[in-house]
Short mmCIF file of C-alpha atoms in Angstrom, two decimals:
data_model
loop_
_atom_site.label_atom_id
_atom_site.label_comp_id
_atom_site.label_asym_id
_atom_site.label_seq_id
_atom_site.Cartn_x
_atom_site.Cartn_y
_atom_site.Cartn_z
CA ARG N 180 116.97 120.86 87.35
CA PHE N 181 114.85 117.75 87.43
CA THR N 182 116.78 114.48 87.51
CA ASN N 183 115.48 110.94 87.66
CA LEU N 184 117.31 109.68 90.75
CA GLY N 185 114.94 106.90 91.73
CA GLN N 186 115.96 103.28 91.36
CA THR N 187 113.83 100.21 91.94
CA SER N 188 114.31 96.47 91.48
CA ASN N 189 111.72 93.94 90.45
CA ARG N 190 112.24 90.20 90.80
CA GLY N 191 109.67 87.47 90.63
CA VAL N 192 108.69 84.04 89.44
CA GLU N 193 105.58 82.62 87.79
CA ILE N 194 104.72 78.95 87.45
CA THR N 195 101.92 77.53 85.34
CA LEU N 196 100.79 73.91 85.60
CA ALA N 197 98.46 72.52 82.95
CA SER N 198 96.92 69.06 82.88
CA ARG N 199 94.38 67.09 80.86
CA ASN N 200 92.70 65.16 83.65
CA ILE N 201 90.12 63.20 81.65
CA VAL N 202 90.05 62.74 77.89
CA LYS N 203 87.13 60.71 76.54
CA ARG N 204 84.89 60.87 73.50
CA ASN N 205 81.98 62.57 75.25
CA PHE N 206 83.71 63.97 78.29
CA GLY N 207 86.84 66.03 78.87
CA TRP N 208 88.29 67.85 81.85
CA SER N 209 91.38 70.06 81.78
CA THR N 210 92.97 72.22 84.50
CA GLU N 211 95.41 75.12 84.49
CA PHE N 212 96.89 76.53 87.71
CA THR N 213 99.04 79.64 87.94
CA ILE N 214 101.04 80.80 90.95
CA SER N 215 103.16 83.97 91.00
CA HIS N 216 105.42 85.81 93.42
CA ASN N 217 106.87 89.26 92.83
CA ASN N 218 109.23 91.37 94.95
CA GLN N 219 109.46 95.10 94.17
CA MET N 220 111.95 97.13 96.21
CA VAL N 221 113.05 100.76 96.40
CA ASP N 222 116.85 100.91 96.00
CA ASN N 223 117.38 104.67 95.83
CA VAL N 224 115.32 107.85 96.29
CA GLY N 225 118.11 110.35 95.76
CA HIS N 226 119.07 112.70 98.58
CA GLU N 227 115.64 112.56 100.24
CA GLU N 228 114.93 110.34 103.23
CA TYR N 229 111.60 109.34 101.67
CA VAL N 230 109.20 110.43 98.94
CA SER N 231 105.54 110.70 99.95
CA VAL N 232 102.99 109.83 97.29
CA MET N 233 99.84 109.95 99.40
CA ASP N 234 99.30 111.47 102.83
CA SER N 235 96.61 112.56 105.25
CA GLY N 236 96.94 115.49 107.61
CA GLY N 237 100.59 115.89 106.57
CA TYR N 238 101.48 112.31 107.50
CA MET N 239 102.69 109.85 104.85
CA MET N 240 100.43 106.91 104.13
CA TYR N 241 102.00 105.67 100.92
CA GLY N 242 105.53 106.47 99.85
CA TYR N 243 108.96 105.36 98.79
CA LYS N 244 111.87 104.77 101.15
CA LYS N 245 115.16 103.03 100.43
CA GLY N 246 115.23 99.40 101.52
CA TYR N 247 111.44 99.03 101.67
CA PRO N 248 108.90 97.58 99.20
CA LEU N 249 107.82 99.80 96.32
CA ASN N 250 104.18 99.63 97.43
CA ALA N 251 104.88 100.24 101.12
CA LEU N 252 102.14 101.48 103.45
CA TRP N 253 103.02 103.82 106.33
CA GLY N 254 101.25 105.16 109.38
CA PHE N 255 101.15 105.13 113.16
CA GLN N 256 100.80 102.07 115.33
CA TYR N 257 97.29 102.15 116.78
CA GLU N 258 97.19 101.20 120.48
CA GLY N 259 93.53 101.64 121.42
CA VAL N 260 92.08 104.60 123.34
CA PHE N 261 92.70 106.44 126.59
CA ARG N 262 90.20 104.93 129.02
CA SER N 263 90.89 106.81 132.26
CA VAL N 264 92.54 109.93 133.68
CA ASP N 265 94.98 107.73 135.63
CA GLU N 266 96.17 106.17 132.39
CA ILE N 267 96.75 109.62 130.88
CA ARG N 268 98.74 110.79 133.91
CA LYS N 269 100.88 107.65 133.87
CA ASN N 270 101.60 108.18 130.18
CA GLU N 271 102.98 111.65 130.93
CA ILE N 272 105.83 109.84 132.69
CA THR N 273 106.33 106.79 130.46
CA HIS N 274 105.70 108.48 127.08
CA SER N 275 104.42 105.17 125.76
CA TYR N 276 101.61 106.70 123.74
CA VAL N 277 100.76 109.91 121.97
CA SER N 278 97.53 111.38 120.62
CA GLN N 279 96.56 113.75 117.85
CA THR N 280 94.92 115.87 120.53
CA SER N 281 97.27 117.46 123.05
CA ILE N 282 96.70 119.13 126.41
CA SER N 283 98.74 121.91 127.96
CA LYS N 284 100.33 121.87 131.40
CA GLU N 285 98.69 125.21 132.15
CA ASN N 286 95.24 123.79 131.50
CA PRO N 287 95.46 119.98 131.73
CA ASN N 288 91.89 119.05 130.85
CA TYR N 289 92.44 115.30 130.86
CA HIS N 290 88.81 114.56 130.06
CA THR N 291 89.29 115.85 126.49
CA LEU N 292 91.56 112.84 125.84
CA LEU N 293 89.20 110.20 127.19
CA GLY N 294 88.04 107.87 124.43
CA ARG N 295 90.48 109.33 121.91
CA ALA N 296 92.81 107.18 119.85
CA LYS N 297 96.34 106.65 121.12
CA TYR N 298 99.37 105.68 119.07
CA ALA N 299 102.81 104.28 119.89
CA ASP N 300 105.27 107.09 120.72
CA VAL N 301 108.22 105.64 118.81
CA ASP N 302 110.74 108.39 119.63
CA LYS N 303 109.41 108.90 123.20
CA ASP N 304 109.19 112.69 122.88
CA GLY N 305 105.50 113.00 123.81
CA VAL N 306 104.59 114.57 120.45
CA LEU N 307 102.92 112.96 117.45
CA SER N 308 105.18 113.53 114.43
CA ASN N 309 106.54 111.90 111.27
CA ASP N 310 109.26 110.37 113.44
CA ASP N 311 106.59 108.08 114.89
CA LEU N 312 105.60 106.66 111.48
CA ILE N 313 106.25 102.94 110.99
CA PHE N 314 106.12 100.51 108.08
CA LEU N 315 102.66 98.89 108.09
CA GLY N 316 103.19 96.35 105.33
CA SER N 317 103.32 96.04 101.58
CA ALA N 318 100.35 96.28 99.24
CA ASP N 319 101.91 93.54 97.11
CA PRO N 320 100.57 90.03 97.74
CA ILE N 321 102.90 87.21 98.69
CA LEU N 322 101.30 84.84 96.20
CA TYR N 323 98.68 85.42 93.51
CA GLY N 324 97.33 83.65 90.46
CA GLY N 325 94.37 81.65 89.25
CA LEU N 326 92.77 78.24 88.74
CA GLN N 327 90.98 77.41 85.50
CA ASN N 328 88.86 74.27 85.05
CA THR N 329 87.27 73.45 81.71
CA PHE N 330 84.70 70.69 81.22
CA ASN N 331 83.40 69.42 77.88
CA ILE N 332 80.32 67.16 78.07
CA LYS N 333 79.27 66.26 74.53
CA ASN N 334 78.17 69.63 73.11
CA LEU N 335 78.17 71.41 76.45
CA SER N 336 81.22 73.43 77.55
CA ILE N 337 81.71 74.73 81.11
CA GLY N 338 84.55 77.01 82.20
CA ILE N 339 85.26 78.01 85.81
CA TYR N 340 88.04 80.44 86.68
CA PHE N 341 89.02 81.43 90.24
CA ALA N 342 91.47 84.27 90.91
CA TYR N 343 93.25 84.44 94.25
CA SER N 344 95.62 86.70 96.16
CA LEU N 345 97.34 85.75 99.43
CA GLY N 346 98.95 88.31 101.72
CA GLY N 347 99.49 91.98 101.13
CA LYS N 348 97.80 94.91 102.84
CA ILE N 349 95.21 97.49 101.86
CA TYR N 350 94.58 100.97 103.28
CA ASN N 351 90.89 101.64 103.84
CA PHE N 352 91.14 105.40 103.47
CA SER N 353 87.35 105.72 103.64
CA GLU N 354 87.45 104.19 107.10
CA LEU N 355 89.73 107.02 108.21
CA TYR N 356 86.98 109.52 107.43
CA MET N 357 84.22 107.38 108.88
CA SER N 358 85.96 106.83 112.22
CA GLY N 359 83.92 108.61 114.83
CA SER N 360 82.35 111.06 112.39
CA TYR N 361 78.66 111.93 112.55
CA PHE N 362 78.65 113.21 108.94
CA THR N 363 79.02 109.85 107.21
CA ASN N 364 77.79 106.29 107.24
CA GLN N 365 79.80 104.07 109.54
CA TYR N 366 80.86 100.47 109.85
CA ARG N 367 78.87 98.27 112.17
CA TYR N 368 81.83 97.74 114.52
CA MET N 369 81.80 101.48 115.33
CA LEU N 370 78.62 100.90 117.32
CA ASP N 371 80.95 99.43 119.93
CA ALA N 372 82.80 102.74 120.35
CA TRP N 373 84.14 103.90 123.73
CA HIS N 374 81.63 105.57 126.05
CA PRO N 375 82.24 106.55 129.69
CA VAL N 376 79.05 104.80 130.88
CA ARG N 377 77.87 102.31 128.26
CA ASN N 378 81.23 100.97 127.07
CA PRO N 379 84.19 102.20 129.17
CA GLN N 380 86.45 99.21 128.27
CA SER N 381 86.21 99.55 124.49
CA ASP N 382 89.32 100.17 122.38
CA ILE N 383 87.34 101.79 119.56
CA PRO N 384 87.52 105.62 119.54
CA ARG N 385 84.48 107.44 120.83
CA ALA N 386 81.97 108.87 118.39
CA GLY N 387 82.14 112.40 117.03
CA ILE N 388 85.93 112.85 116.95
CA GLY N 389 86.68 111.94 113.33
CA ALA N 390 88.95 114.97 112.88
CA SER N 391 91.34 113.66 115.52
CA HIS N 392 92.17 110.48 113.58
CA VAL N 393 95.39 110.01 111.66
CA PRO N 394 96.45 107.22 109.27
CA SER N 395 97.37 104.18 111.32
CA SER N 396 97.30 100.42 111.55
CA LEU N 397 93.61 100.72 112.48
CA GLN N 398 92.81 101.32 108.79
CA VAL N 399 95.22 98.73 107.33
CA HIS N 400 93.76 95.30 106.58
CA ASP N 401 94.67 91.98 105.03
CA ALA N 402 93.91 92.12 101.30
CA SER N 403 93.75 88.36 100.67
CA TYR N 404 90.81 87.17 98.61
CA LEU N 405 89.36 84.37 96.52
CA ARG N 406 87.20 85.49 93.60
CA LEU N 407 85.03 83.53 91.21
CA LYS N 408 86.29 85.60 88.32
CA THR N 409 84.58 83.91 85.38
CA LEU N 410 81.89 81.26 84.95
CA SER N 411 80.92 80.40 81.39
CA LEU N 412 78.41 77.98 79.89
CA SER N 413 77.92 77.31 76.19
CA TYR N 414 76.06 74.73 74.15
CA ASN N 415 76.78 73.96 70.52
CA PHE N 416 74.01 72.80 68.17
CA ASP N 417 75.49 71.02 65.15
CA PHE N 418 73.31 71.01 62.03
CA LYS N 419 75.87 69.56 59.61
CA LYS N 420 74.33 66.09 59.92
CA TYR N 421 71.18 67.40 58.23
CA ARG N 422 70.97 67.52 54.46
CA LYS N 423 71.41 71.05 53.08
CA PRO N 424 70.96 72.87 56.40
CA VAL N 425 70.30 76.61 56.30
CA ILE N 426 72.33 77.01 59.50
CA LYS N 427 75.52 74.96 59.86
CA GLY N 428 75.98 75.65 63.56
CA LEU N 429 74.43 77.46 66.49
CA THR N 430 76.13 78.23 69.80
CA ILE N 431 74.31 79.72 72.79
CA GLY N 432 76.30 80.86 75.80
CA VAL N 433 76.29 82.87 78.98
CA THR N 434 79.27 84.28 80.88
CA GLY N 435 79.32 85.69 84.39
CA GLU N 436 82.12 87.97 85.70
CA ASN N 437 82.98 88.64 89.37
CA LEU N 438 80.15 86.48 90.66
CA PHE N 439 81.54 85.69 94.12
CA LEU N 440 84.16 87.19 96.44
CA LEU N 441 85.52 85.66 99.64
CA THR N 442 87.59 88.04 101.77
CA ALA N 443 88.05 89.30 105.32
CA TYR N 444 88.44 92.92 104.15
CA ASN N 445 85.83 95.23 105.66
CA GLY N 446 85.54 97.39 102.53
CA PHE N 447 83.78 96.56 99.27
CA ASP N 448 86.67 95.00 97.35
CA PRO N 449 90.34 94.43 98.31
CA ASP N 450 91.44 94.43 94.66
CA VAL N 451 91.07 98.17 94.08
CA SER N 452 93.30 101.20 93.65
CA THR N 453 92.84 104.94 93.70
CA SER N 454 91.65 107.00 90.77
CA SER N 455 93.54 107.05 87.46
CA GLU N 456 95.50 110.26 88.10
CA THR N 457 97.32 108.51 90.95
CA SER N 458 97.45 105.07 89.40
CA THR N 459 100.89 104.36 90.89
CA VAL N 460 99.19 103.96 94.25
CA ARG N 461 98.15 100.36 94.74
CA ARG N 462 95.56 99.11 97.22
CA ALA N 463 94.64 102.42 98.78
CA ASP N 464 90.85 102.29 98.92
CA VAL N 465 89.64 105.88 98.64
CA GLY N 466 86.01 104.95 98.16
CA ALA N 467 86.84 103.20 94.89
CA TYR N 468 83.93 101.56 93.12
CA PRO N 469 84.17 97.75 93.46
CA ARG N 470 84.48 95.49 90.46
CA ALA N 471 81.03 95.17 88.93
CA ARG N 472 79.24 91.85 88.59
CA GLN N 473 78.43 91.25 84.92
CA ILE N 474 76.38 88.65 83.08
CA VAL N 475 76.72 88.48 79.29
CA PHE N 476 74.63 86.36 76.92
CA ASN N 477 75.90 85.48 73.49
CA LEU N 478 74.59 83.83 70.34
CA GLN N 479 76.76 82.64 67.46
CA ILE N 480 75.33 81.48 64.16
CA LYS N 481 77.34 79.73 61.42
CA LEU N 482 75.88 79.91 57.93
#
C-alpha cells in the first residue's frame, strides 16, 4: 500500500526594514528592504536510500536524500577531457577518472576516448555508476529579497523595485543536450572545444559527442541575480481647484516589469523552473521560457 513516509523540515527568517528618508511638502522618499533566509532539509525518505525526481540517462539530477537540502542537485564531478593516450593508460592504473564511453581490453581503441568528458571515479571501480554521483549544491538561495524605493515629487510618483537572490545553484539541462551536439544551437564557449590539432589543450569536450554526456557539475551554475523587477511612473492631475470641473482627477502612468537582469548564468534566466507537471523541481532549466519584459500604460479618471 502507499504510505507517506517522507519528512522534511523548513526553517527560515525574514526581516523587513522600512524607513521614511525624506518627508517634505513637495518631496518624499521612502525605502523598504527585505532580506530572507530559508533552510529546507530532507529528514526521512522511508526505506529508500534516495528518491529521484528528475534524471538523465538513468542518473539522478534532482532528488531527495536524508540529511541533504530538499532542492538538492546531483550529478558527476566534471574533470575535463582525456587529452592524450598516455593519460588514458595512466588512468587504467590510478582509476582517478571514468567516462561514459568505455573501451574493452580485447580491443583497446584509446583514440575513441580522446576529447571525451571525464568524471571523478568516486568509488575507484573504473565504471561510471550511481555510486559516483555527488551532491552539487542546493537550488535554494542563501539570501533573497527586494529593495523598494518610492519617490513623490509634487504630483509625480516614482517607484523602483529591485529583486535579488544570492547563492543557490541551477541546472542548465538544455546545456546537457547542446554539449557537443551538431543537431542544436550551441553556446559560444563550445567553439573552444577540444580538437587534436587546433585545440589539444582544451578541457571542453570535442564536438559531435553529445550522446556521451551525463549530468555533471559542467551544467550546474551559480543562480545569483539582481533584477529590476518593477519601475513605475505616474502623474496626477488635480482638477478640484477649478470651479465645477467635469473631471475631478486624472492619473496617467506607465509600469515596466522585468526590465533589467544582472547575472552570471549562461542561460536565459536563473529564476526559472520546469514545466507545471513537475513544479516541485526548482531551478532546473529545461529550456524554460524566461520571464517576459512587460510595459503597461494606464489611465485613471475620477468623475
